[in-house]
């Protein structure tokens, strides 16, 4: 049994029956200390509601036994029950009422708490779409550079063309910028937007540009060894790929 009690005007606990008895022996809980446990409609003085007392429900029907003070579930302050707003089992003070209302409005989200992680195939589709976009861009660059390469190929007799190296780094720079800017600014690349998923931090927050950049490089690690770093996302309880583990990011459904 989990008990809560009021100490120095603040809610304390939970404590179990044994700890509660110990608190009583040490004098930290007295006959008039307000206590509460699951199932009680309201906070009651210890001598009415404590384990040694008669059933709290019976005590509650006696007008004199009803506590006049309660503990605000938000700020843990002790207030007169007259000045508090009751919602189910909990009370909040007038000052905290807007907070409770806000929480109730967001109720559905608070109750689940967990992020809605995107599955492996949704993520695969997004990566595929981004690959397609970058392939189109890279092909255009290659065609443009191809004309230039043709002009210099007579001088590059060894078969090595410096322009290929330039094109290679140029294409890397484009892929890097695309991913970093899109995820840093929008939380998603075009492929991810199309698949209605986005990258967030572990607590659901926005991913910074720096983290997005780190994530881009971490993908190289995910890509080696037959893309095992990507595949593990299918078996992770939070659907994390290796680069998500490294950068502490998650991919969620929007
Ligand atoms: Zn309050």
PDB file of C-alpha atoms and ligand atoms in Angstrom:
ATOM      1  CA  UNK A   1       0.000   0.000   0.000  1.00  0.00           C
ATOM      2  CA  UNK A   2       1.491   3.355  -1.064  1.00  0.00           C
ATOM      3  CA  UNK A   3       0.842   6.208   1.313  1.00  0.00           C
ATOM      4  CA  UNK A   4       1.400   9.909   0.824  1.00  0.00           C
ATOM      5  CA  UNK A   5       1.577  12.369   3.662  1.00  0.00           C
ATOM      6  CA  UNK A   6       2.012  16.065   4.262  1.00  0.00           C
ATOM      7  CA  UNK A   7       5.242  17.249   5.772  1.00  0.00           C
ATOM      8  CA  UNK A   8       6.107  20.937   6.263  1.00  0.00           C
ATOM      9  CA  UNK A   9       3.286  21.939   3.946  1.00  0.00           C
ATOM     10  CA  UNK A  10       4.524  19.684   1.132  1.00  0.00           C
ATOM     11  CA  UNK A  11       3.345  16.344  -0.167  1.00  0.00           C
ATOM     12  CA  UNK A  12       5.748  13.493   0.644  1.00  0.00           C
ATOM     13  CA  UNK A  13       5.853   9.825  -0.209  1.00  0.00           C
ATOM     14  CA  UNK A  14       5.017   7.309  -1.422  1.00  0.00           C
ATOM     15  CA  UNK A  15       5.843   5.127   1.573  1.00  0.00           C
ATOM     16  CA  UNK A  16       4.584   1.642   2.384  1.00  0.00           C
ATOM     17  CA  UNK A  17       2.713   0.564   5.523  1.00  0.00           C
ATOM     18  CA  UNK A  18       5.904  -0.266   7.411  1.00  0.00           C
ATOM     19  CA  UNK A  19       7.533   3.059   6.543  1.00  0.00           C
ATOM     20  CA  UNK A  20       4.330   4.859   7.501  1.00  0.00           C
ATOM     21  CA  UNK A  21       4.340   3.166  10.907  1.00  0.00           C
ATOM     22  CA  UNK A  22       8.000   4.087  11.312  1.00  0.00           C
ATOM     23  CA  UNK A  23       7.221   7.729  10.473  1.00  0.00           C
ATOM     24  CA  UNK A  24       4.531   7.667  13.130  1.00  0.00           C
ATOM     25  CA  UNK A  25       6.917   6.209  15.734  1.00  0.00           C
ATOM     26  CA  UNK A  26       9.496   8.865  14.950  1.00  0.00           C
ATOM     27  CA  UNK A  27       6.845  11.552  15.301  1.00  0.00           C
ATOM     28  CA  UNK A  28       7.100  12.842  11.744  1.00  0.00           C
ATOM     29  CA  UNK A  29       3.517  11.720  11.205  1.00  0.00           C
ATOM     30  CA  UNK A  30       1.099  12.730  13.961  1.00  0.00           C
ATOM     31  CA  UNK A  31      -2.598  12.161  14.576  1.00  0.00           C
ATOM     32  CA  UNK A  32      -3.574  15.251  12.583  1.00  0.00           C
ATOM     33  CA  UNK A  33      -1.073  14.794   9.727  1.00  0.00           C
ATOM     34  CA  UNK A  34      -2.917  14.588   6.406  1.00  0.00           C
ATOM     35  CA  UNK A  35      -2.414  11.287   4.605  1.00  0.00           C
ATOM     36  CA  UNK A  36      -3.711   9.812   1.373  1.00  0.00           C
ATOM     37  CA  UNK A  37      -3.518   6.507  -0.452  1.00  0.00           C
ATOM     38  CA  UNK A  38      -5.010   5.139  -3.668  1.00  0.00           C
ATOM     39  CA  UNK A  39      -8.755   4.677  -3.264  1.00  0.00           C
ATOM     40  CA  UNK A  40      -9.318   7.472  -0.785  1.00  0.00           C
ATOM     41  CA  UNK A  41     -11.572  10.259  -2.016  1.00  0.00           C
ATOM     42  CA  UNK A  42      -9.586  12.906  -0.195  1.00  0.00           C
ATOM     43  CA  UNK A  43      -6.756  13.602   2.199  1.00  0.00           C
ATOM     44  CA  UNK A  44      -7.566  12.671   5.782  1.00  0.00           C
ATOM     45  CA  UNK A  45      -5.915  13.138   9.152  1.00  0.00           C
ATOM     46  CA  UNK A  46      -3.751  10.132   9.992  1.00  0.00           C
ATOM     47  CA  UNK A  47      -5.818   9.057  13.018  1.00  0.00           C
ATOM     48  CA  UNK A  48      -8.883   8.680  10.770  1.00  0.00           C
ATOM     49  CA  UNK A  49      -7.289   7.222   7.689  1.00  0.00           C
ATOM     50  CA  UNK A  50      -4.115   5.477   8.868  1.00  0.00           C
ATOM     51  CA  UNK A  51      -3.819   1.675   8.832  1.00  0.00           C
ATOM     52  CA  UNK A  52      -4.840   1.455  12.498  1.00  0.00           C
ATOM     53  CA  UNK A  53      -8.001   3.492  11.991  1.00  0.00           C
ATOM     54  CA  UNK A  54     -11.461   2.357  10.994  1.00  0.00           C
ATOM     55  CA  UNK A  55     -12.181   2.053   7.293  1.00  0.00           C
ATOM     56  CA  UNK A  56     -11.555   5.472   5.738  1.00  0.00           C
ATOM     57  CA  UNK A  57     -14.824   5.295   3.834  1.00  0.00           C
ATOM     58  CA  UNK A  58     -16.703   4.995   7.128  1.00  0.00           C
ATOM     59  CA  UNK A  59     -14.716   7.885   8.515  1.00  0.00           C
ATOM     60  CA  UNK A  60     -15.463  10.018   5.510  1.00  0.00           C
ATOM     61  CA  UNK A  61     -19.208   9.937   6.060  1.00  0.00           C
ATOM     62  CA  UNK A  62     -18.763  11.444   9.510  1.00  0.00           C
ATOM     63  CA  UNK A  63     -18.782  15.196   8.932  1.00  0.00           C
ATOM     64  CA  UNK A  64     -16.274  15.901  11.672  1.00  0.00           C
ATOM     65  CA  UNK A  65     -13.852  13.451  10.138  1.00  0.00           C
ATOM     66  CA  UNK A  66     -13.729  15.193   6.776  1.00  0.00           C
ATOM     67  CA  UNK A  67     -10.453  16.997   6.264  1.00  0.00           C
ATOM     68  CA  UNK A  68     -10.685  20.703   5.638  1.00  0.00           C
ATOM     69  CA  UNK A  69      -7.349  20.852   3.901  1.00  0.00           C
ATOM     70  CA  UNK A  70      -5.984  19.120   0.862  1.00  0.00           C
ATOM     71  CA  UNK A  71      -2.780  18.894  -1.104  1.00  0.00           C
ATOM     72  CA  UNK A  72      -2.558  20.464  -4.551  1.00  0.00           C
ATOM     73  CA  UNK A  73      -1.566  17.797  -7.057  1.00  0.00           C
ATOM     74  CA  UNK A  74       0.446  20.348  -9.050  1.00  0.00           C
ATOM     75  CA  UNK A  75       2.386  22.501  -6.602  1.00  0.00           C
ATOM     76  CA  UNK A  76       2.049  20.156  -3.587  1.00  0.00           C
ATOM     77  CA  UNK A  77       0.981  23.086  -1.445  1.00  0.00           C
ATOM     78  CA  UNK A  78      -1.626  22.622   1.269  1.00  0.00           C
ATOM     79  CA  UNK A  79      -4.834  24.605   0.855  1.00  0.00           C
ATOM     80  CA  UNK A  80      -8.322  24.738   2.296  1.00  0.00           C
ATOM     81  CA  UNK A  81     -10.529  22.346   0.328  1.00  0.00           C
ATOM     82  CA  UNK A  82     -13.014  25.173  -0.192  1.00  0.00           C
ATOM     83  CA  UNK A  83     -10.468  27.000  -2.313  1.00  0.00           C
ATOM     84  CA  UNK A  84      -9.506  23.982  -4.375  1.00  0.00           C
ATOM     85  CA  UNK A  85     -10.852  22.412  -7.541  1.00  0.00           C
ATOM     86  CA  UNK A  86     -11.498  18.699  -7.498  1.00  0.00           C
ATOM     87  CA  UNK A  87     -10.959  16.458 -10.479  1.00  0.00           C
ATOM     88  CA  UNK A  88     -11.579  12.781  -9.756  1.00  0.00           C
ATOM     89  CA  UNK A  89      -9.208  11.839  -6.982  1.00  0.00           C
ATOM     90  CA  UNK A  90      -7.033  14.892  -7.201  1.00  0.00           C
ATOM     91  CA  UNK A  91      -7.301  18.461  -6.021  1.00  0.00           C
ATOM     92  CA  UNK A  92      -5.538  21.493  -7.355  1.00  0.00           C
ATOM     93  CA  UNK A  93      -5.340  24.986  -5.926  1.00  0.00           C
ATOM     94  CA  UNK A  94      -6.894  27.936  -7.760  1.00  0.00           C
ATOM     95  CA  UNK A  95      -3.480  29.033  -8.999  1.00  0.00           C
ATOM     96  CA  UNK A  96      -2.738  25.634 -10.534  1.00  0.00           C
ATOM     97  CA  UNK A  97      -6.165  25.202 -12.122  1.00  0.00           C
ATOM     98  CA  UNK A  98      -4.997  26.429 -15.572  1.00  0.00           C
ATOM     99  CA  UNK A  99      -2.160  23.865 -15.489  1.00  0.00           C
ATOM    100  CA  UNK A 100      -4.611  21.050 -14.780  1.00  0.00           C
ATOM    101  CA  UNK A 101      -6.950  22.268 -17.531  1.00  0.00           C
ATOM    102  CA  UNK A 102      -4.034  22.371 -19.947  1.00  0.00           C
ATOM    103  CA  UNK A 103      -3.039  18.827 -18.989  1.00  0.00           C
ATOM    104  CA  UNK A 104      -6.584  17.577 -19.413  1.00  0.00           C
ATOM    105  CA  UNK A 105      -6.704  19.163 -22.852  1.00  0.00           C
ATOM    106  CA  UNK A 106      -3.510  17.348 -23.778  1.00  0.00           C
ATOM    107  CA  UNK A 107      -4.769  14.258 -21.972  1.00  0.00           C
ATOM    108  CA  UNK A 108      -4.523  11.837 -24.855  1.00  0.00           C
ATOM    109  CA  UNK A 109      -0.891  12.715 -25.452  1.00  0.00           C
ATOM    110  CA  UNK A 110       0.040  12.607 -21.764  1.00  0.00           C
ATOM    111  CA  UNK A 111      -1.577   9.236 -21.240  1.00  0.00           C
ATOM    112  CA  UNK A 112       0.344   7.507 -23.979  1.00  0.00           C
ATOM    113  CA  UNK A 113       3.544   9.436 -23.251  1.00  0.00           C
ATOM    114  CA  UNK A 114       5.497   7.305 -25.690  1.00  0.00           C
ATOM    115  CA  UNK A 115       6.547   8.434 -29.146  1.00  0.00           C
ATOM    116  CA  UNK A 116       4.951   6.759 -32.130  1.00  0.00           C
ATOM    117  CA  UNK A 117       8.033   5.224 -33.745  1.00  0.00           C
ATOM    118  CA  UNK A 118       8.112   4.766 -37.489  1.00  0.00           C
ATOM    119  CA  UNK A 119       8.558   1.173 -38.631  1.00  0.00           C
ATOM    120  CA  UNK A 120      11.358  -0.242 -40.748  1.00  0.00           C
ATOM    121  CA  UNK A 121       9.524  -0.292 -44.106  1.00  0.00           C
ATOM    122  CA  UNK A 122       8.210   3.260 -43.748  1.00  0.00           C
ATOM    123  CA  UNK A 123      11.754   4.403 -43.062  1.00  0.00           C
ATOM    124  CA  UNK A 124      13.041   2.294 -45.944  1.00  0.00           C
ATOM    125  CA  UNK A 125      10.569   3.976 -48.310  1.00  0.00           C
ATOM    126  CA  UNK A 126      11.742   7.422 -47.133  1.00  0.00           C
ATOM    127  CA  UNK A 127      15.423   6.514 -47.633  1.00  0.00           C
ATOM    128  CA  UNK A 128      14.570   5.103 -51.069  1.00  0.00           C
ATOM    129  CA  UNK A 129      12.794   8.323 -52.099  1.00  0.00           C
ATOM    130  CA  UNK A 130      15.699  10.465 -50.883  1.00  0.00           C
ATOM    131  CA  UNK A 131      18.083   8.178 -52.791  1.00  0.00           C
ATOM    132  CA  UNK A 132      16.014   8.738 -55.913  1.00  0.00           C
ATOM    133  CA  UNK A 133      16.064  12.516 -55.476  1.00  0.00           C
ATOM    134  CA  UNK A 134      19.830  12.577 -54.941  1.00  0.00           C
ATOM    135  CA  UNK A 135      20.352  10.191 -57.864  1.00  0.00           C
ATOM    136  CA  UNK A 136      18.529  12.593 -60.189  1.00  0.00           C
ATOM    137  CA  UNK A 137      20.605  15.517 -58.907  1.00  0.00           C
ATOM    138  CA  UNK A 138      23.864  13.546 -59.170  1.00  0.00           C
ATOM    139  CA  UNK A 139      23.086  12.375 -62.691  1.00  0.00           C
ATOM    140  CA  UNK A 140      22.511  15.972 -63.739  1.00  0.00           C
ATOM    141  CA  UNK A 141      25.856  16.954 -62.196  1.00  0.00           C
ATOM    142  CA  UNK A 142      27.601  14.024 -63.897  1.00  0.00           C
ATOM    143  CA  UNK A 143      26.196  14.979 -67.265  1.00  0.00           C
ATOM    144  CA  UNK A 144      27.274  18.572 -66.772  1.00  0.00           C
ATOM    145  CA  UNK A 145      30.723  17.514 -65.546  1.00  0.00           C
ATOM    146  CA  UNK A 146      30.962  14.891 -68.282  1.00  0.00           C
ATOM    147  CA  UNK A 147      31.237  17.625 -70.871  1.00  0.00           C
ATOM    148  CA  UNK A 148      34.036  19.217 -68.882  1.00  0.00           C
ATOM    149  CA  UNK A 149      35.746  15.851 -68.336  1.00  0.00           C
ATOM    150  CA  UNK A 150      35.677  15.166 -72.038  1.00  0.00           C
ATOM    151  CA  UNK A 151      37.580  18.373 -72.666  1.00  0.00           C
ATOM    152  CA  UNK A 152      40.323  17.485 -70.177  1.00  0.00           C
ATOM    153  CA  UNK A 153      40.483  13.759 -70.898  1.00  0.00           C
ATOM    154  CA  UNK A 154      43.180  14.189 -73.545  1.00  0.00           C
ATOM    155  CA  UNK A 155      45.535  15.706 -70.964  1.00  0.00           C
ATOM    156  CA  UNK A 156      44.667  13.088 -68.281  1.00  0.00           C
ATOM    157  CA  UNK A 157      46.396  10.239 -70.114  1.00  0.00           C
ATOM    158  CA  UNK A 158      46.747   8.027 -66.987  1.00  0.00           C
ATOM    159  CA  UNK A 159      42.952   7.586 -66.877  1.00  0.00           C
ATOM    160  CA  UNK A 160      42.642   9.483 -63.606  1.00  0.00           C
ATOM    161  CA  UNK A 161      40.562  12.577 -63.911  1.00  0.00           C
ATOM    162  CA  UNK A 162      40.782  15.163 -61.147  1.00  0.00           C
ATOM    163  CA  UNK A 163      37.337  16.337 -62.164  1.00  0.00           C
ATOM    164  CA  UNK A 164      35.894  12.984 -61.013  1.00  0.00           C
ATOM    165  CA  UNK A 165      37.290  13.662 -57.562  1.00  0.00           C
ATOM    166  CA  UNK A 166      35.799  17.155 -57.591  1.00  0.00           C
ATOM    167  CA  UNK A 167      32.416  15.787 -58.695  1.00  0.00           C
ATOM    168  CA  UNK A 168      32.608  13.099 -55.989  1.00  0.00           C
ATOM    169  CA  UNK A 169      33.172  15.640 -53.185  1.00  0.00           C
ATOM    170  CA  UNK A 170      30.628  18.009 -54.705  1.00  0.00           C
ATOM    171  CA  UNK A 171      27.990  15.286 -54.597  1.00  0.00           C
ATOM    172  CA  UNK A 172      28.901  14.370 -51.016  1.00  0.00           C
ATOM    173  CA  UNK A 173      28.582  18.054 -50.076  1.00  0.00           C
ATOM    174  CA  UNK A 174      25.126  18.200 -51.666  1.00  0.00           C
ATOM    175  CA  UNK A 175      23.916  15.056 -49.859  1.00  0.00           C
ATOM    176  CA  UNK A 176      25.365  16.350 -46.582  1.00  0.00           C
ATOM    177  CA  UNK A 177      23.765  19.789 -46.933  1.00  0.00           C
ATOM    178  CA  UNK A 178      20.448  18.324 -48.050  1.00  0.00           C
ATOM    179  CA  UNK A 179      20.177  16.078 -45.014  1.00  0.00           C
ATOM    180  CA  UNK A 180      21.587  18.532 -42.451  1.00  0.00           C
ATOM    181  CA  UNK A 181      19.547  21.546 -43.548  1.00  0.00           C
ATOM    182  CA  UNK A 182      16.276  19.672 -44.095  1.00  0.00           C
ATOM    183  CA  UNK A 183      16.426  17.757 -40.798  1.00  0.00           C
ATOM    184  CA  UNK A 184      17.808  20.725 -38.850  1.00  0.00           C
ATOM    185  CA  UNK A 185      15.128  23.058 -40.228  1.00  0.00           C
ATOM    186  CA  UNK A 186      12.097  20.791 -40.798  1.00  0.00           C
ATOM    187  CA  UNK A 187      12.976  17.582 -38.949  1.00  0.00           C
ATOM    188  CA  UNK A 188      12.580  15.658 -42.217  1.00  0.00           C
ATOM    189  CA  UNK A 189      14.033  15.273 -45.690  1.00  0.00           C
ATOM    190  CA  UNK A 190      11.659  15.335 -48.676  1.00  0.00           C
ATOM    191  CA  UNK A 191      11.524  11.529 -48.613  1.00  0.00           C
ATOM    192  CA  UNK A 192      10.611  11.526 -44.923  1.00  0.00           C
ATOM    193  CA  UNK A 193       8.025  14.269 -45.477  1.00  0.00           C
ATOM    194  CA  UNK A 194       6.422  12.169 -48.195  1.00  0.00           C
ATOM    195  CA  UNK A 195       6.288   9.203 -45.798  1.00  0.00           C
ATOM    196  CA  UNK A 196       4.948  11.428 -43.006  1.00  0.00           C
ATOM    197  CA  UNK A 197       7.803  10.704 -40.621  1.00  0.00           C
ATOM    198  CA  UNK A 198      10.302  12.960 -38.885  1.00  0.00           C
ATOM    199  CA  UNK A 199      13.506  12.793 -36.886  1.00  0.00           C
ATOM    200  CA  UNK A 200      13.333  13.918 -33.256  1.00  0.00           C
ATOM    201  CA  UNK A 201      15.514  13.722 -30.172  1.00  0.00           C
ATOM    202  CA  UNK A 202      14.907  10.939 -27.611  1.00  0.00           C
ATOM    203  CA  UNK A 203      12.397  13.107 -25.742  1.00  0.00           C
ATOM    204  CA  UNK A 204      10.570  14.140 -28.897  1.00  0.00           C
ATOM    205  CA  UNK A 205      12.312  17.509 -29.290  1.00  0.00           C
ATOM    206  CA  UNK A 206      13.791  19.215 -32.327  1.00  0.00           C
ATOM    207  CA  UNK A 207      17.059  17.915 -33.797  1.00  0.00           C
ATOM    208  CA  UNK A 208      19.725  20.635 -34.056  1.00  0.00           C
ATOM    209  CA  UNK A 209      21.739  21.241 -37.237  1.00  0.00           C
ATOM    210  CA  UNK A 210      24.828  19.878 -35.494  1.00  0.00           C
ATOM    211  CA  UNK A 211      23.068  16.670 -34.470  1.00  0.00           C
ATOM    212  CA  UNK A 212      21.649  16.345 -37.984  1.00  0.00           C
ATOM    213  CA  UNK A 213      25.185  16.680 -39.374  1.00  0.00           C
ATOM    214  CA  UNK A 214      26.515  14.060 -36.930  1.00  0.00           C
ATOM    215  CA  UNK A 215      23.640  11.803 -37.888  1.00  0.00           C
ATOM    216  CA  UNK A 216      24.566  12.123 -41.563  1.00  0.00           C
ATOM    217  CA  UNK A 217      28.105  10.884 -40.899  1.00  0.00           C
ATOM    218  CA  UNK A 218      26.847   8.162 -38.540  1.00  0.00           C
ATOM    219  CA  UNK A 219      24.885   6.768 -41.466  1.00  0.00           C
ATOM    220  CA  UNK A 220      28.162   5.724 -43.083  1.00  0.00           C
ATOM    221  CA  UNK A 221      28.653   3.405 -40.104  1.00  0.00           C
ATOM    222  CA  UNK A 222      25.094   2.128 -40.483  1.00  0.00           C
ATOM    223  CA  UNK A 223      25.770   1.477 -44.151  1.00  0.00           C
ATOM    224  CA  UNK A 224      28.849  -0.704 -43.766  1.00  0.00           C
ATOM    225  CA  UNK A 225      28.585  -4.486 -43.214  1.00  0.00           C
ATOM    226  CA  UNK A 226      25.571  -5.033 -45.500  1.00  0.00           C
ATOM    227  CA  UNK A 227      23.696  -2.044 -44.008  1.00  0.00           C
ATOM    228  CA  UNK A 228      23.342  -3.925 -40.730  1.00  0.00           C
ATOM    229  CA  UNK A 229      23.087  -0.557 -38.923  1.00  0.00           C
ATOM    230  CA  UNK A 230      19.879   0.156 -40.866  1.00  0.00           C
ATOM    231  CA  UNK A 231      18.459  -3.336 -40.503  1.00  0.00           C
ATOM    232  CA  UNK A 232      18.645  -3.330 -36.694  1.00  0.00           C
ATOM    233  CA  UNK A 233      15.891  -0.680 -36.731  1.00  0.00           C
ATOM    234  CA  UNK A 234      13.467  -3.478 -37.603  1.00  0.00           C
ATOM    235  CA  UNK A 235      14.294  -5.303 -34.353  1.00  0.00           C
ATOM    236  CA  UNK A 236      14.699  -2.394 -31.932  1.00  0.00           C
ATOM    237  CA  UNK A 237      11.849  -1.643 -29.512  1.00  0.00           C
ATOM    238  CA  UNK A 238      12.234   2.039 -30.344  1.00  0.00           C
ATOM    239  CA  UNK A 239      12.923   1.311 -34.040  1.00  0.00           C
ATOM    240  CA  UNK A 240      16.375   2.857 -33.800  1.00  0.00           C
ATOM    241  CA  UNK A 241      18.925   2.423 -36.545  1.00  0.00           C
ATOM    242  CA  UNK A 242      22.607   2.477 -35.567  1.00  0.00           C
ATOM    243  CA  UNK A 243      22.888   6.196 -36.438  1.00  0.00           C
ATOM    244  CA  UNK A 244      19.863   6.870 -34.191  1.00  0.00           C
ATOM    245  CA  UNK A 245      21.648   5.134 -31.327  1.00  0.00           C
ATOM    246  CA  UNK A 246      24.841   7.095 -31.935  1.00  0.00           C
ATOM    247  CA  UNK A 247      23.073  10.467 -32.147  1.00  0.00           C
ATOM    248  CA  UNK A 248      20.277   9.649 -29.670  1.00  0.00           C
ATOM    249  CA  UNK A 249      17.569  10.370 -32.222  1.00  0.00           C
ATOM    250  CA  UNK A 250      14.275   8.635 -33.013  1.00  0.00           C
ATOM    251  CA  UNK A 251      12.187   8.568 -36.178  1.00  0.00           C
ATOM    252  CA  UNK A 252       8.494   9.002 -35.456  1.00  0.00           C
ATOM    253  CA  UNK A 253       5.212   9.129 -37.341  1.00  0.00           C
ATOM    254  CA  UNK A 254       3.950  12.693 -37.691  1.00  0.00           C
TER     255      UNK A 254
HETATM  256 ZN1  LIG B   1      -1.208  24.421  -6.666  1.00  0.00          ZN
END
